[in-house]
């Protein structure tokens, strides 16, 4: 493990060791899968690199979302036991993600982003400035809100 390994990735490795010692099969499998996803992301692209904490969080958010979607599909197809396993994995992953923003906090983020863009433009942003507002809102939210929720909130405020 190098000095540039993100603290979140280090925490995942430490928790994996603890889960193995505790013989917690689900947590061990889930953490191994997360570390593999982080490794895959690190070696994707032209050359291997160390991921920052923010990049690791993005990988975790993507994996959590995958579990939620898989659980929905399993539930629709009457496979409750598999859906339950996906939900359990998602709960473990969510322990490592920042607490999602409440609706009120989301509105504050969007208002702050709107004010920032208005300052840059010198006028109130309209629907055609959606991209600029989304970029600012995404920066401010820092992984605490998924793109779909953020986009809906920005669209409603423009």
Backbone as a ProteinNet text record, in pm:
[ID]
protein_1_A
[PRIMARY]
XXXXXXXXXXXXXXXXXXXXXXXXXXXXXXXXXXXXXXXXXXXXXXXXXXXXXXXXXXXXXXXXXXXXXXXXXXXXXXXXXXXXXXXXXXXXXXXXXXXXXXXXXXXXXXXXXXXXXXXXXXXXXXXXXXXXXXXXXXXXXXXXXXXXXXXXXXXXXX
[TERTIARY]
85.5	0	89.5	67.5	152.9	102.6	185.5	149.6	32.1	10.3	-95.7	-231.4	-238.4	-366.2	-461.7	-584.4	-680.7	-713.3	-748.8	-780.1	-904.6	-997.6	-1117.9	-1083	-995.3	-952.5	-879.6	-797.8	-727.9	-827.7	-931.2	-1034.6	-1107	-1134.1	-1199.9	-1113.4	-982	-890.4	-887.3	-881.1	-879.9	-1009.3	-1122.1	-1252	-1265.4	-1203.3	-1205	-1133	-1017.9	-941.8	-1025.9	-1091.3	-1175.3	-1292.4	-1353.8	-1467.8	-1422.8	-1303.2	-1250.7	-1227.3	-1170.5	-1145.4	-1275.6	-1379.4	-1510.4	-1592.1	-1537.7	-1607.4	-1743.8	-1748.4	-1869.2	-1864.9	-1930	-1920.4	-1972.5	-2090.7	-2149.4	-2061.2	-2016.5	-1932.1	-1799.4	-1741.5	-1614.7	-1632.1	-1737.9	-1762.7	-1786	-1865.2	-1898.3	-1773.8	-1692.2	-1571.9	-1471.7	-1459.7	-1371.3	-1418.4	-1549.7	-1606.1	-1579	-1592.5	-1565.7	-1419.6	-1329.9	-1187.2	-1152	-1217	-1194.3	-1244.8	-1360.2	-1414.7	-1322.4	-1264.7	-1171.1	-1045.9	-994.6	-876.4	-904.2	-1021	-1057.5	-1061.7	-1117.4	-1123.3	-982.3	-895.8	-758.8	-678.9	-706	-628.7	-700.8	-821.9	-890.2	-824.9	-836.7	-774.2	-636.7	-561.8	-432.9	-325.2	-325.5	-226.1	-283.2	-230	-277.7	-247.4	-335.4	-315.8	-381	-344.5	-407.9	-533.4	-640.4	-764.2	-767.4	-822.5	-841	-962.1	-978.9	-1095.7	-1225.5	-1231.8	-1352.3	-1380.3	-1275.1	-1292.8	-1338.1	-1283.3	-1324.9	-1472.4	-1513.5	-1654	-1744.1	-1698	-1776.6	-1794	-1687.1	-1694.6	-1795.1	-1787.6	-1878.8	-2023.6	-2045.8	-2182.1	-2236.8	-2150.3	-2191.7	-2225.9	-2144.6	-2169.3	-2298.3	-2323.1	-2445.1	-2567.6	-2557.8	-2668.3	-2695.1	-2588.3	-2603.6	-2681.1	-2648.5	-2715.8	-2864.3	-2895.5	-3035.6	-3113.4	-3050.8	-3117.1	-3135.7	-3033.9	-3043.7	-3153.5	-3161.1	-3263.7	-3403.5	-3422.3	-3551.8	-3588	-3492	-3516	-3550.4	-3473.9	-3501.1	-3640.2	-3677.5	-3808.4	-3919.2	-3904.4	-4004.1	-4020.3	-3912.8	-3916.1	-3937.8	-3982.4	-4016.1	-3896.9	-3780.4	-3660.6	-3622.2	-3707.2	-3690.6	-3560	-3512.6	-3388	-3268.4	-3268	-3158.2	-3170.1	-3292.9	-3315.1	-3267.1	-3295	-3252.8	-3100.3	-3031.5	-2884.6	-2831.4	-2891.2	-2848.7	-2871.3	-2986.7	-3014.3	-2912.6	-2878.4	-2780.8	-2644.4	-2604.1	-2476.3	-2481.2	-2592.6	-2607	-2595.6	-2655.8	-2646.1	-2501.6	-2425.4	-2283.8	-2208.4	-2232.2	-2163.9	-2201.8	-2329.9	-2377.9	-2313.4	-2262.3	-2192.5	-2069.1	-2013.7	-1891.3	-1918.7	-2043.5	-2080.2	-2123.1	-2102.9	-2149.9	-2302.6	-2355.2	-2499.8	-2561.2	-2661.8	-2723.4	-2787.1	-2791.2	-2851.5	-3002.3	-3057.6	-3203.4	-3256.4	-3386.9	-3445.8	-3416.7	-3423.2	-3396	-3249.7	-3157.9	-3016.1	-2992	-3064.2	-3051.1	-3093.8	-3202.5	-3249.2	-3143.6	-3080.5	-2974.1	-2857.2	-2818.7	-2708.6	-2742.4	-2864.3	-2905.9	-2910	-2962.4	-2967.3	-2827.1	-2734.5	-2595.6	-2535.5	-2560.8	-2510.4	-2570.1	-2699.5	-2764.9	-2701.6	-2675.1	-2613.7	-2473.9	-2396.9	-2262.2	-2265.8	-2354.8	-2365.4	-2419.2	-2513.9	-2567.8	-2457.1	-2367.9	-2254.9	-2162.9	-2136.2	-2050.3	-2114.4	-2245.4	-2315.5	-2357	-2375.7	-2424.4	-2575.9	-2641	-2786.8	-2834.7	-2964.9	-3019	-3012.5	-2956.7	-2948.2	-3086.1	-3099.3	-3224.4	-3201.4	-3301.9	-3290.1	-3170.2	-3131.3	-3018	-2884.5	-2883	-2762.2	-2760.1	-2846.9	-2860.2	-2724.9	-2643.9	-2514	-2422.7	-2415.2	-2330.6	-2378.6	-2510	-2567.1	-2543.2	-2562.7	-2539.3	-2394.4	-2301.4	-2158.6	-2130.2	-2181	-2159.9	-2227.9	-2350.1	-2425.3	-2356.4	-2303.5	-2234.5	-2111.1	-2037.6	-1919.1	-1959.4	-2063.4	-2106.6	-2159.4	-2236	-2295.9	-2190.1	-2078.1	-1964	-2003.8	-2081	-2114	-2224	-2287.7	-2391.9	-2531.8	-2539.9	-2669.3	-2644.8	-2731.4	-2710.5	-2755.1	-2704.3	-2727.3	-2873.5	-2952.5	-3094.7	-3167.1	-3142.7	-3206	-3158.6	-3028.1	-2970	-3028.1	-3034.9	-3087.4	-3232.1	-3313.8	-3454.8	-3467.1	-3382.8	-3388.2	-3344.9	-3239.9	-3193.1	-3302.4	-3359.5	-3461.6	-3581.6	-3619.3	-3735.5	-3706.4	-3577.9	-3543.6	-3509.8	-3486.4	-3451.4	-3572.8
-118.2	0	123.7	214.9	332.7	445.5	548.5	663	740.5	725.4	802.6	733.4	614.2	544.7	631.8	645.4	731.5	673.6	763.4	718	629.6	655.7	572.9	431.9	421.8	290	214.7	284.3	222.6	172	252.2	212.6	86.2	79.4	-38.8	-163.4	-148.9	-262.3	-306.9	-210.3	-240.6	-310.2	-258.4	-318.1	-457.6	-480.2	-612.4	-713.2	-674	-761.5	-795.5	-693.5	-714.8	-807.7	-788.7	-873	-1018	-1036.9	-1172.3	-1239.3	-1163.7	-1217.9	-1252.6	-1169.8	-1192.7	-1298.7	-1348.9	-1447.7	-1395.7	-1265.6	-1200.8	-1213.2	-1318.6	-1353.7	-1242.7	-1187.9	-1085.9	-961.5	-913.4	-793	-819.2	-936.8	-971.2	-969	-1035	-1038.6	-898.4	-819.5	-684.6	-596.4	-600.5	-517.4	-561.7	-692.7	-742	-690.6	-695.7	-647.3	-497.4	-419.3	-275.3	-248.2	-318.8	-298.5	-338.7	-442.2	-482.3	-373	-315.4	-207.6	-85.4	-55.7	56.9	27.3	-96.2	-136.5	-126.9	-173.3	-166.6	-22.5	65.1	206.6	265.8	224.5	277.4	237	118.7	73.5	100.5	156.2	190.3	315	332.5	447.8	411.4	513.6	491.3	437.6	485.2	431	421.4	327.1	304.8	426.8	455.8	571.7	542.5	621.9	612.5	698.7	651.7	728.1	818.8	937.3	1027.5	979.1	1034.7	999.3	1025.8	1139.2	1173.3	1069.8	1023.6	921.7	789.3	755	632.4	644.6	762.3	784.3	766.2	813.5	797.4	649.4	572.1	427.8	364.4	401	344.2	381.9	506.3	550.8	471.7	449.1	373	228.8	168.3	30.4	21.5	120.9	122.5	133.1	220.2	237.7	107.5	37.6	-91.1	-189.9	-194	-286.8	-254.9	-125.6	-84.1	-123	-101.7	-136.3	-287.1	-363	-509.5	-560	-500.1	-541.8	-517.6	-404.1	-375.1	-482.7	-518	-619.4	-753.2	-791.3	-918.1	-917.7	-804.8	-794.7	-808.3	-738.8	-746.1	-889.2	-966.4	-1102.1	-1207.7	-1163.5	-1257.2	-1328.6	-1266.5	-1328	-1252.7	-1261	-1186	-1211.4	-1338.1	-1369.7	-1298.9	-1289.9	-1220.1	-1069.2	-1018.7	-875.6	-839.4	-924.5	-898.6	-891.8	-980.9	-980.1	-850	-806.5	-680.7	-562.8	-559.9	-452.1	-454.1	-572.2	-584.2	-531.6	-565.9	-515.4	-364.1	-311.3	-165.7	-95.6	-154.9	-93.6	-88.4	-194.1	-195.7	-86.7	-75.7	26.6	165.5	186.3	317.9	365.7	271.4	310.7	395.9	380.3	450.7	577.5	598.1	716.5	829.6	954.3	1065.7	1061.4	1115.4	1119.7	1202.7	1149.2	1225.1	1354.3	1452.7	1580.7	1566	1639.5	1644.6	1732.2	1731.8	1814.2	1962.4	2006.1	2146.7	2181.5	2091.5	2115.7	2117.8	2034.5	2030	2163.3	2219.1	2349.7	2456.4	2452.2	2547	2534.8	2411.1	2387.1	2448.5	2424.4	2476	2628.6	2687	2833.6	2893.6	2829.2	2875.5	2866.5	2756.6	2738.7	2844	2869.7	2971.8	3109.3	3140.3	3269.4	3280.5	3170.5	3169	3194.9	3124.1	3138.8	3276.9	3327.7	3462.4	3566.7	3545.8	3636.9	3634.5	3514.5	3501.5	3565.2	3543.1	3591.7	3738.1	3784.9	3920.6	3928.8	3815.4	3809.1	3675.4	3668.6	3542.4	3434.2	3317.3	3209.5	3155.1	3114.4	3056.4	2911	2848.1	2706.7	2677.8	2775	2750.3	2744.7	2787.7	2783.1	2661.5	2565.4	2445.1	2377.8	2364.4	2298.2	2367.5	2500.1	2576.6	2561.3	2568.9	2558.1	2416.9	2315	2175.8	2155.7	2211.8	2197.8	2257.7	2377	2443	2364.5	2318.8	2244.9	2112.4	2045.3	1918.1	1938.5	2047.6	2080.4	2102.4	2180.3	2214.5	2091	2007.6	1888.7	1786	1783.9	1696.3	1551.5	1492.5	1351.1	1318.1	1419.3	1393.3	1389.1	1404.6	1394.3	1334	1242.7	1183.1	1280.4	1258	1348.7	1368.4	1262.6	1270.5	1369.4	1357.3	1448.1	1591.7	1607.1	1739.1	1805.1	1729	1779.4	1824.2	1743.8	1778.7	1907.6	1919.5	2039.3	2162.9	2151.4	2264.8	2304.1	2205	2231.5	2304.8	2263.7	2327.3	2471.4	2502.8	2637.9	2734.5	2683.5	2772.1	2843.3
0	0	0	-92	-103.1	-13.6	-2.9	80.3	21.7	-110.6	-175	-170.2	-112.6	-101.4	-21.1	-71.4	-3.2	134.9	226.4	361.8	362.2	271	263.1	216.2	119	71.4	182.7	259.1	373	475.8	500.7	597.1	548.6	417.8	361.5	383.3	360.7	378.7	525.7	616.2	759.7	800.1	751.1	783.1	723	606.2	544.3	635	684.9	775.6	898.6	955.2	1073.9	1041.4	924.9	885.4	866.1	812.9	793.7	928.5	1023.5	1156.8	1227.1	1203.6	1266.3	1193.1	1081.8	997.7	950.2	920.1	868	715.3	665.4	523.6	430.9	459.7	373	367	484.4	488	416.5	437.1	371.3	219.1	170.3	25.2	-30	40.9	-5.8	-10.3	94.7	97.7	-8.8	-31.1	-137.5	-273.1	-294.8	-420.1	-437	-330.1	-337.7	-369.9	-302.6	-327.5	-471.3	-523.3	-663.1	-758	-727.9	-811	-808.5	-691.6	-679.2	-761.3	-750.6	-828	-977.5	-1020.5	-1162.2	-1211.2	-1130.4	-1166.6	-1174.6	-1082.8	-1078.6	-1202.3	-1257.1	-1373.9	-1506	-1498.8	-1623.1	-1681.6	-1809.1	-1873.2	-1925.5	-1963.7	-2029.1	-1934.9	-1810.3	-1716.2	-1575.4	-1500.1	-1363.3	-1277.3	-1183.4	-1095.1	-961.1	-863.1	-731.9	-735.2	-676.4	-672.4	-549.5	-567.9	-454.3	-374	-255	-173.6	-249.7	-322.2	-397.6	-505.4	-572.9	-677.4	-616.1	-499.2	-430.1	-392	-344.2	-309.4	-431.2	-548.1	-671.1	-704.4	-688.1	-713.8	-617.2	-489.2	-389.3	-419.6	-458.8	-491.6	-610.5	-710.1	-828.4	-789.8	-704.1	-660.5	-577.6	-492.7	-411.6	-502.3	-603.3	-697.1	-773.4	-812.7	-882.8	-795.9	-665.3	-574.1	-564.8	-555.3	-547.5	-672.1	-789.4	-915.5	-927.4	-888.5	-895.2	-801.5	-682.4	-585.9	-642.9	-712.3	-774.6	-876.2	-961.4	-1064.2	-999.5	-897.2	-828.7	-765.7	-704	-639.9	-744	-858.3	-965.6	-1017.3	-1012.9	-1065.6	-957.5	-839.2	-733.3	-671.4	-674.1	-616.7	-489.2	-389.7	-265.1	-193.7	-193.3	-121.3	-185.7	-320.3	-388.2	-367.9	-369.6	-344.7	-205	-107.2	31.2	40.8	-32.2	-30.7	-91.7	-203	-267.5	-172.9	-105.3	-9.2	104.9	153.9	263.1	218	94.3	41.5	28.6	-20.8	-36.8	98.3	203.5	337.6	385.5	357.8	397.3	321.6	192.3	110.9	159.7	190.3	233.2	362.8	444.5	567.7	535.9	417.6	379.4	300.4	261.5	183.5	276	233.1	315.7	325.9	433.5	452.8	340.9	270.5	161.4	212.3	124.9	161	176.5	273.2	287	173.8	153.7	47.7	71.4	196.6	229.2	198.5	234.2	205.1	54.8	-18.2	-163.1	-224.9	-175.1	-223.3	-193.7	-75.5	-41.6	-138.8	-171.3	-265.4	-400.3	-448.3	-578.8	-576.5	-469.4	-459	-459	-389.5	-386.9	-527.3	-596.4	-732.7	-825.9	-812.2	-894.1	-869.7	-742.7	-709.1	-770.5	-764.3	-822.8	-971.9	-1040.9	-1186.5	-1221.8	-1144.3	-1168.1	-1155.7	-1058.8	-1038.9	-1161.3	-1214.6	-1332.6	-1455.5	-1472.1	-1591.4	-1580.5	-1459.6	-1439.1	-1452.4	-1466.6	-1477.2	-1421	-1391.4	-1337.2	-1445	-1410.7	-1509.5	-1546.3	-1670.8	-1718.8	-1756.8	-1815.5	-1854.6	-1945.9	-2027.7	-2117.1	-2041.5	-1916.5	-1832.9	-1740.7	-1768.2	-1684.1	-1659.7	-1764.8	-1753.3	-1653.3	-1662	-1570.4	-1426.1	-1407.3	-1272.9	-1218.2	-1302.7	-1259.6	-1217.9	-1295.4	-1263.2	-1125	-1101.3	-972	-859.1	-883.3	-780.3	-747.6	-849.9	-828.2	-741.2	-767.6	-685.7	-540	-519.7	-384	-310.9	-380.2	-317.7	-279.1	-348.6	-317.2	-288	-379.9	-366.2	-267.2	-210.5	-110.8	-172.2	-304.7	-373.1	-510.3	-552.4	-683.6	-792.6	-911	-1022.5	-1056	-1043.6	-1078.2	-986	-854.7	-757.3	-778.7	-802.8	-822.3	-946.3	-1054.6	-1180.4	-1165.7	-1098.4	-1077.8	-995.4	-893.5	-808.5	-886.5	-968.6	-1048.9	-1148.4	-1215.7	-1316.2	-1253.8	-1131.9	-1068	-1024.6	-1002.8	-955.3	-1069.6	-1190.9	-1302.4	-1358.4
[MASK]
++++++++++++++++++++++++++++++++++++++++++++++++++++++++++++++++++++++++++++++++++++++++++++++++++++++++++++++++++++++++++++++++++++++++++++++++++++++++++++++

